[in-house]
XYZ file of C-alpha atoms in Angstrom:
441
model
C 48.918 186.233 83.715
C 50.471 182.684 84.211
C 47.158 181.388 85.649
C 44.987 182.981 82.936
C 47.283 181.225 80.325
C 46.787 177.869 81.933
C 43.107 178.169 82.476
C 42.737 179.503 79.003
C 44.437 176.418 77.321
C 42.498 174.246 79.608
C 38.945 175.748 78.842
C 39.918 175.907 75.036
C 41.101 172.245 74.951
C 38.277 170.939 76.833
C 35.715 173.043 74.790
C 37.172 171.581 71.577
C 37.120 167.941 72.864
C 33.713 168.004 74.721
C 32.095 169.758 71.713
C 33.320 167.060 69.236
C 32.543 164.432 71.743
C 28.894 165.549 71.949
C 28.751 166.369 68.274
C 29.431 162.645 67.722
C 26.366 161.881 69.692
C 24.246 164.438 67.957
C 25.064 163.492 64.568
C 24.515 159.874 64.846
C 21.367 160.243 66.749
C 20.011 162.691 63.830
C 21.203 160.193 61.296
C 18.607 157.609 62.591
C 15.951 160.047 62.957
C 16.144 160.721 66.601
C 14.867 164.021 67.996
C 17.958 165.938 69.799
C 16.535 168.561 72.195
C 19.669 170.001 73.583
C 23.229 170.248 72.830
C 25.422 171.802 75.355
C 29.153 172.525 75.923
C 29.554 173.019 79.732
C 26.985 172.322 82.469
C 24.022 174.391 83.473
C 23.403 177.429 84.192
C 23.302 178.351 80.747
C 25.317 181.505 79.569
C 24.590 181.527 75.990
C 22.745 179.645 73.257
C 20.363 179.747 70.366
C 17.667 177.421 68.800
C 18.021 175.871 65.535
C 15.371 173.532 64.321
C 14.319 171.141 66.985
C 17.784 171.484 68.923
C 18.883 174.038 71.379
C 22.602 174.752 71.271
C 24.165 176.413 74.343
C 27.188 176.960 76.388
C 27.029 176.362 80.250
C 28.802 177.980 82.910
C 30.517 175.142 84.358
C 33.056 173.897 81.754
C 33.973 170.495 82.871
C 31.951 168.503 80.410
C 28.827 168.770 78.225
C 25.697 166.724 77.248
C 23.342 165.987 74.394
C 19.730 165.455 75.412
C 18.139 162.930 73.038
C 14.245 162.474 73.430
C 13.379 159.151 75.028
C 16.712 158.464 76.464
C 17.412 157.848 80.216
C 20.235 160.146 80.811
C 21.475 162.768 83.416
C 18.366 164.900 82.958
C 16.229 162.252 84.654
C 13.172 163.313 82.628
C 10.718 160.913 84.080
C 7.689 162.574 82.704
C 8.977 162.124 79.134
C 9.587 158.427 79.950
C 6.298 157.864 81.376
C 4.637 158.496 78.131
C 4.086 156.204 75.100
C 7.217 155.648 73.022
C 7.307 158.143 70.051
C 8.861 157.030 66.571
C 11.538 159.782 66.884
C 12.585 158.670 70.430
C 15.993 157.079 71.383
C 13.989 154.086 73.052
C 11.908 153.478 69.663
C 14.896 152.645 67.692
C 16.741 149.292 67.180
C 19.320 148.391 69.871
C 22.000 148.559 67.092
C 21.158 152.131 66.177
C 21.214 153.011 69.982
C 24.639 151.404 70.316
C 26.094 153.405 67.493
C 24.776 156.594 69.098
C 26.145 155.624 72.328
C 29.506 154.950 70.826
C 29.352 158.131 68.474
C 31.162 160.598 71.034
C 33.907 157.873 71.943
C 34.778 157.207 68.141
C 35.095 161.011 67.535
C 37.396 161.547 70.431
C 39.361 158.551 69.191
C 39.479 159.919 65.540
C 40.241 163.421 66.899
C 43.323 162.008 69.029
C 44.762 160.168 66.047
C 44.342 162.845 63.742
C 46.202 165.423 66.181
C 48.947 163.068 66.486
C 49.384 162.316 62.795
C 49.352 166.054 61.998
C 51.807 166.737 64.711
C 54.220 163.886 63.660
C 53.768 164.858 59.946
C 54.307 168.652 60.448
C 57.051 168.521 63.191
C 58.796 165.106 62.943
C 60.499 164.161 66.198
C 63.525 165.664 67.930
C 65.479 163.622 70.364
C 68.574 162.247 71.694
C 68.956 158.622 70.192
C 69.778 155.176 71.729
C 73.089 155.403 69.794
C 73.950 158.773 71.336
C 73.142 157.389 74.834
C 75.190 154.395 74.276
C 78.017 156.467 72.950
C 78.210 159.175 75.529
C 76.443 157.549 78.575
C 74.022 159.380 81.003
C 74.004 161.793 83.746
C 72.150 159.983 86.659
C 70.185 162.601 88.441
C 68.385 162.231 91.915
C 65.440 159.941 90.931
C 67.813 157.908 88.555
C 70.329 157.271 91.317
C 67.570 156.197 93.506
C 67.280 153.085 91.681
C 70.871 152.409 91.291
C 71.841 154.337 87.892
C 75.096 155.945 87.747
C 76.635 158.734 85.976
C 78.492 157.364 82.873
C 76.271 154.330 82.691
C 75.252 153.434 79.066
C 71.716 152.205 78.834
C 71.446 149.387 76.258
C 68.041 148.238 76.378
C 64.757 148.333 78.119
C 63.230 144.967 79.416
C 65.579 143.285 76.932
C 64.179 145.373 73.857
C 66.023 148.067 71.955
C 64.649 151.675 72.143
C 64.664 154.575 69.983
C 65.263 157.745 72.108
C 66.123 158.881 75.670
C 62.628 159.562 76.167
C 61.620 155.994 75.965
C 63.584 155.336 79.328
C 60.443 157.361 81.145
C 57.680 155.964 78.776
C 54.759 154.757 80.640
C 55.228 151.329 78.929
C 58.568 150.976 80.527
C 57.642 152.337 83.938
C 54.537 150.274 84.243
C 56.197 146.972 82.985
C 56.203 143.806 84.999
C 59.609 142.985 86.471
C 61.085 145.776 84.445
C 64.852 146.655 84.007
C 67.291 148.604 82.112
C 70.300 146.725 80.874
C 73.561 148.812 81.505
C 77.070 148.914 80.341
C 78.858 150.271 83.215
C 82.539 150.537 82.451
C 82.593 147.490 80.233
C 80.404 145.406 82.963
C 77.064 144.458 81.779
C 74.442 144.474 84.507
C 70.734 145.003 85.002
C 69.067 148.047 86.871
C 65.629 147.010 88.318
C 62.732 149.252 87.597
C 61.010 149.042 90.899
C 57.239 148.412 91.337
C 55.413 151.625 91.480
C 58.387 153.588 90.104
C 55.969 155.569 87.982
C 54.808 157.432 91.153
C 58.335 159.091 91.351
C 57.216 161.120 88.225
C 54.249 163.269 89.344
C 55.518 166.359 87.958
C 57.632 168.172 85.284
C 60.274 168.731 87.927
C 60.365 165.045 88.794
C 60.515 164.010 85.081
C 63.558 166.213 84.814
C 65.292 164.771 87.683
C 65.809 161.206 86.185
C 68.482 161.190 83.679
C 70.270 163.480 81.034
C 72.540 162.561 78.351
C 76.143 163.247 78.781
C 77.817 165.646 76.166
C 81.351 166.911 75.416
C 81.302 170.666 75.311
C 83.339 173.871 73.996
C 83.500 177.160 75.368
C 80.857 179.396 73.867
C 80.894 182.823 76.061
C 83.349 183.918 78.523
C 81.665 186.498 80.814
C 83.216 189.920 80.795
C 84.815 190.494 84.084
C 84.273 186.886 85.204
C 86.548 184.509 86.837
C 87.437 182.865 83.621
C 88.341 185.997 81.821
C 90.451 187.192 84.655
C 92.419 183.993 84.404
C 93.014 184.584 80.748
C 90.699 181.843 79.417
C 89.354 182.588 76.045
C 86.279 181.071 74.205
C 88.818 179.395 71.700
C 90.521 177.487 74.374
C 89.548 173.837 75.544
C 89.528 172.668 78.896
C 91.296 169.533 79.584
C 91.444 169.014 83.268
C 90.534 170.703 86.432
C 92.789 170.128 89.617
C 94.412 167.196 87.797
C 91.177 165.418 86.928
C 90.462 165.051 83.199
C 87.360 166.802 81.931
C 85.590 165.420 78.873
C 82.088 165.947 79.701
C 80.269 168.887 80.972
C 78.861 167.153 84.075
C 82.386 166.332 84.883
C 83.457 169.975 84.835
C 80.309 170.748 86.987
C 81.294 168.194 89.508
C 84.890 168.967 89.869
C 84.125 172.683 90.239
C 81.470 172.010 92.931
C 84.300 170.434 94.994
C 86.255 173.622 94.673
C 83.741 176.236 95.448
C 85.276 179.665 96.791
C 88.792 178.333 96.022
C 91.303 178.492 93.234
C 91.365 175.667 90.873
C 94.145 174.607 88.567
C 92.613 174.504 84.949
C 94.556 172.972 82.233
C 93.791 174.373 78.779
C 94.419 173.487 75.125
C 94.807 176.846 73.415
C 94.119 177.888 69.921
C 97.742 177.631 69.052
C 97.744 174.056 70.161
C 99.572 174.766 73.432
C 98.950 173.245 76.653
C 98.850 175.674 79.629
C 97.748 175.850 83.208
C 96.011 178.728 84.964
C 94.472 179.368 88.266
C 90.787 180.473 88.229
C 88.700 181.619 91.167
C 85.570 179.373 91.482
C 82.704 181.252 92.760
C 80.715 180.037 95.629
C 78.015 178.611 93.192
C 80.764 176.352 91.674
C 81.090 178.104 88.442
C 83.751 180.095 86.648
C 81.497 182.479 84.699
C 81.460 180.723 81.319
C 78.661 179.570 78.829
C 79.189 176.186 76.977
C 77.902 174.687 73.756
C 77.111 171.007 73.647
C 79.113 169.088 71.020
C 76.257 166.835 70.425
C 73.078 167.509 68.175
C 69.668 165.905 68.818
C 68.420 163.798 65.919
C 65.794 165.499 63.867
C 63.622 162.920 61.928
C 60.921 163.865 59.505
C 58.066 161.658 58.437
C 56.206 161.088 55.210
C 52.283 161.113 55.377
C 52.195 157.230 55.476
C 54.869 157.146 58.127
C 53.065 159.739 60.146
C 49.882 157.930 59.803
C 51.437 154.832 61.286
C 53.290 156.701 64.001
C 50.713 158.942 64.987
C 48.073 156.288 65.053
C 50.568 154.265 67.305
C 51.261 157.252 69.761
C 47.465 157.812 70.250
C 46.724 154.141 71.020
C 49.819 153.913 73.294
C 48.168 156.574 75.390
C 45.124 154.292 75.988
C 47.209 151.141 76.568
C 49.302 152.989 79.162
C 46.343 154.497 81.017
C 44.578 151.336 81.133
C 47.749 149.659 82.603
C 47.890 152.406 85.296
C 44.279 152.126 86.196
C 44.702 148.377 86.724
C 47.602 148.789 89.017
C 45.851 151.495 90.952
C 43.540 148.676 92.165
C 46.630 146.672 93.188
C 48.039 149.677 95.055
C 51.101 149.812 92.664
C 50.147 153.068 91.129
C 49.092 155.727 93.688
C 45.712 157.298 93.261
C 47.651 160.638 93.912
C 48.205 160.485 90.144
C 44.557 161.132 89.504
C 44.343 164.927 88.763
C 41.249 167.062 88.181
C 40.969 170.401 86.222
C 43.770 172.061 88.232
C 46.285 169.260 87.613
C 45.242 169.408 83.921
C 45.714 173.225 83.625
C 49.221 172.638 85.066
C 49.951 170.241 82.485
C 49.045 172.610 79.786
C 51.605 174.980 81.530
C 51.904 178.841 81.666
C 53.312 179.536 78.277
C 51.202 179.119 75.194
C 52.935 176.858 72.824
C 50.792 175.354 70.154
C 52.729 172.296 69.584
C 52.556 171.437 73.466
C 48.902 172.605 73.445
C 47.790 170.063 70.655
C 49.921 167.344 71.926
C 48.226 167.562 75.400
C 44.673 167.967 73.801
C 45.446 164.850 71.855
C 46.518 163.041 74.979
C 43.330 164.130 76.722
C 41.174 163.101 73.835
C 42.168 159.449 73.866
C 42.036 159.534 77.684
C 38.401 160.859 77.572
C 37.584 158.212 74.898
C 39.053 155.436 77.283
C 37.197 156.797 80.395
C 33.997 157.193 78.614
C 34.253 153.546 77.655
C 34.313 152.473 81.176
C 31.169 150.234 82.132
C 29.926 152.819 84.678
C 26.331 153.833 84.479
C 25.920 157.643 83.326
C 28.969 157.191 81.107
C 28.759 155.980 77.498
C 30.235 152.659 78.639
C 27.434 151.887 80.930
C 24.862 152.520 78.265
C 26.962 150.321 75.903
C 26.840 147.511 78.395
C 23.048 147.633 78.873
C 22.567 147.725 75.087
C 24.922 144.867 74.542
C 22.974 142.864 77.165
C 19.624 143.676 75.401
C 21.180 142.687 71.957
C 22.312 139.369 73.265
C 19.369 138.536 75.619
C 16.647 140.000 73.467
C 15.426 141.811 76.595
C 15.842 145.388 77.357
C 16.474 146.453 80.961
C 13.294 148.291 82.402
C 13.296 152.236 82.459
C 13.015 152.128 86.319
C 16.210 149.884 86.319
C 18.074 152.279 84.036
C 16.916 155.298 85.987
C 18.445 153.715 89.218
C 21.486 152.895 87.378
C 21.727 156.417 86.086
C 21.562 157.621 89.599
C 24.316 155.319 90.917
C 26.535 156.267 88.199
C 26.062 159.954 88.850
C 27.001 159.344 92.455
C 30.123 157.380 91.249
C 31.127 160.341 88.856
C 30.468 163.179 91.516
C 32.461 161.144 93.822
C 35.434 160.742 91.329
C 35.177 164.331 90.483
C 35.380 165.467 94.283
C 38.298 163.010 94.586
C 40.355 164.200 91.746
C 39.724 167.989 92.743
C 40.506 167.119 96.202
C 43.860 165.582 94.901
C 44.522 168.897 93.048
C 43.955 171.066 96.210
C 46.229 168.798 98.330
C 48.926 168.922 95.838
C 48.706 172.840 95.874
C 49.145 172.732 99.635
C 51.899 170.198 99.825
C 53.749 171.506 96.702
C 53.495 168.107 94.825
C 52.876 168.032 91.223
């Protein structure tokens, strides 16, 4: 069932985005009087379809893309017979270069608009929920495995990123921070101000959700919430109204401090100092389990910031979020060529399905779909033949030079582009399979 949910979300998200992308091409083509022969979500073989006017609308069995076949255009159909005939007024090749350019940009523009709309609606409806910089500075962080690997320590108060202030604890792992040149965190460590370097390629450490959760947490003071019936704490006389002051003589203010001191006393008795509801200070001996617990549940004494936005604010914030996705991906791709960012981060359909996750959460679904929409727009704009960006480059050359590339050149370029795209797809799927076998990602 978990796999079905992941696959279902991926197929729904891709179907929406591919459909809208190809719709952008179709509408702009029809706007300029071009004949659109086919509109397909998914690649052949066709599993369903219908004819409406001059256009056949269909769904293909391979749900990893889609296409629009416009008469008189060199595309993945490689219809050489059509291109060998005399140009007709309704064909793509008969239209002015500027109209053909708009048609090729139509899908990209729709994906960008879709991404922006999704993020704006999410920000407007849900606002943002986060631990703020002020809370991080007040309480400090818990440095987990990946945080400790670069020199962060529990109790550090992170003041800024690359000399600039930040809004939330989530910004500490934002792509803009992890991909920055000579990046660093400014830290207050017990009153000493120092810099913790963000190593080159550090973003490679965040290749899964588990890795993202192994960087830092915010420290929080706590109060007792539940004392397990028959558990170690109850047997020692501890109640939910008590406050733990110290364990084995070590003061306890934050929950991570309690966890740390109990971990050192596993399968032993610990001296727990309590402040009772009657304002008395008492000591009791508690048997610590082999897991380093005393059978209690706690409530954090810190609340996440919940911020709501008006429509104007949401429009600005959502648009910024959408274009930040493009900027981060452009930086990451550039750093792949230098080797700073590992190509293992390239994911195919399996990796994308795992990003959606095995629970159906509409907020998460639309967030990821918005991210993918912006990434699709960026990837389609790359100057690779067979992608929209490749066609755009050839059209710009024609508009500047006044000479159109020959049909033979365009056909050969299309073949080269398709080989490149197939190679990239095989590489991405290979990465997915490798991660499944190695347990990464």
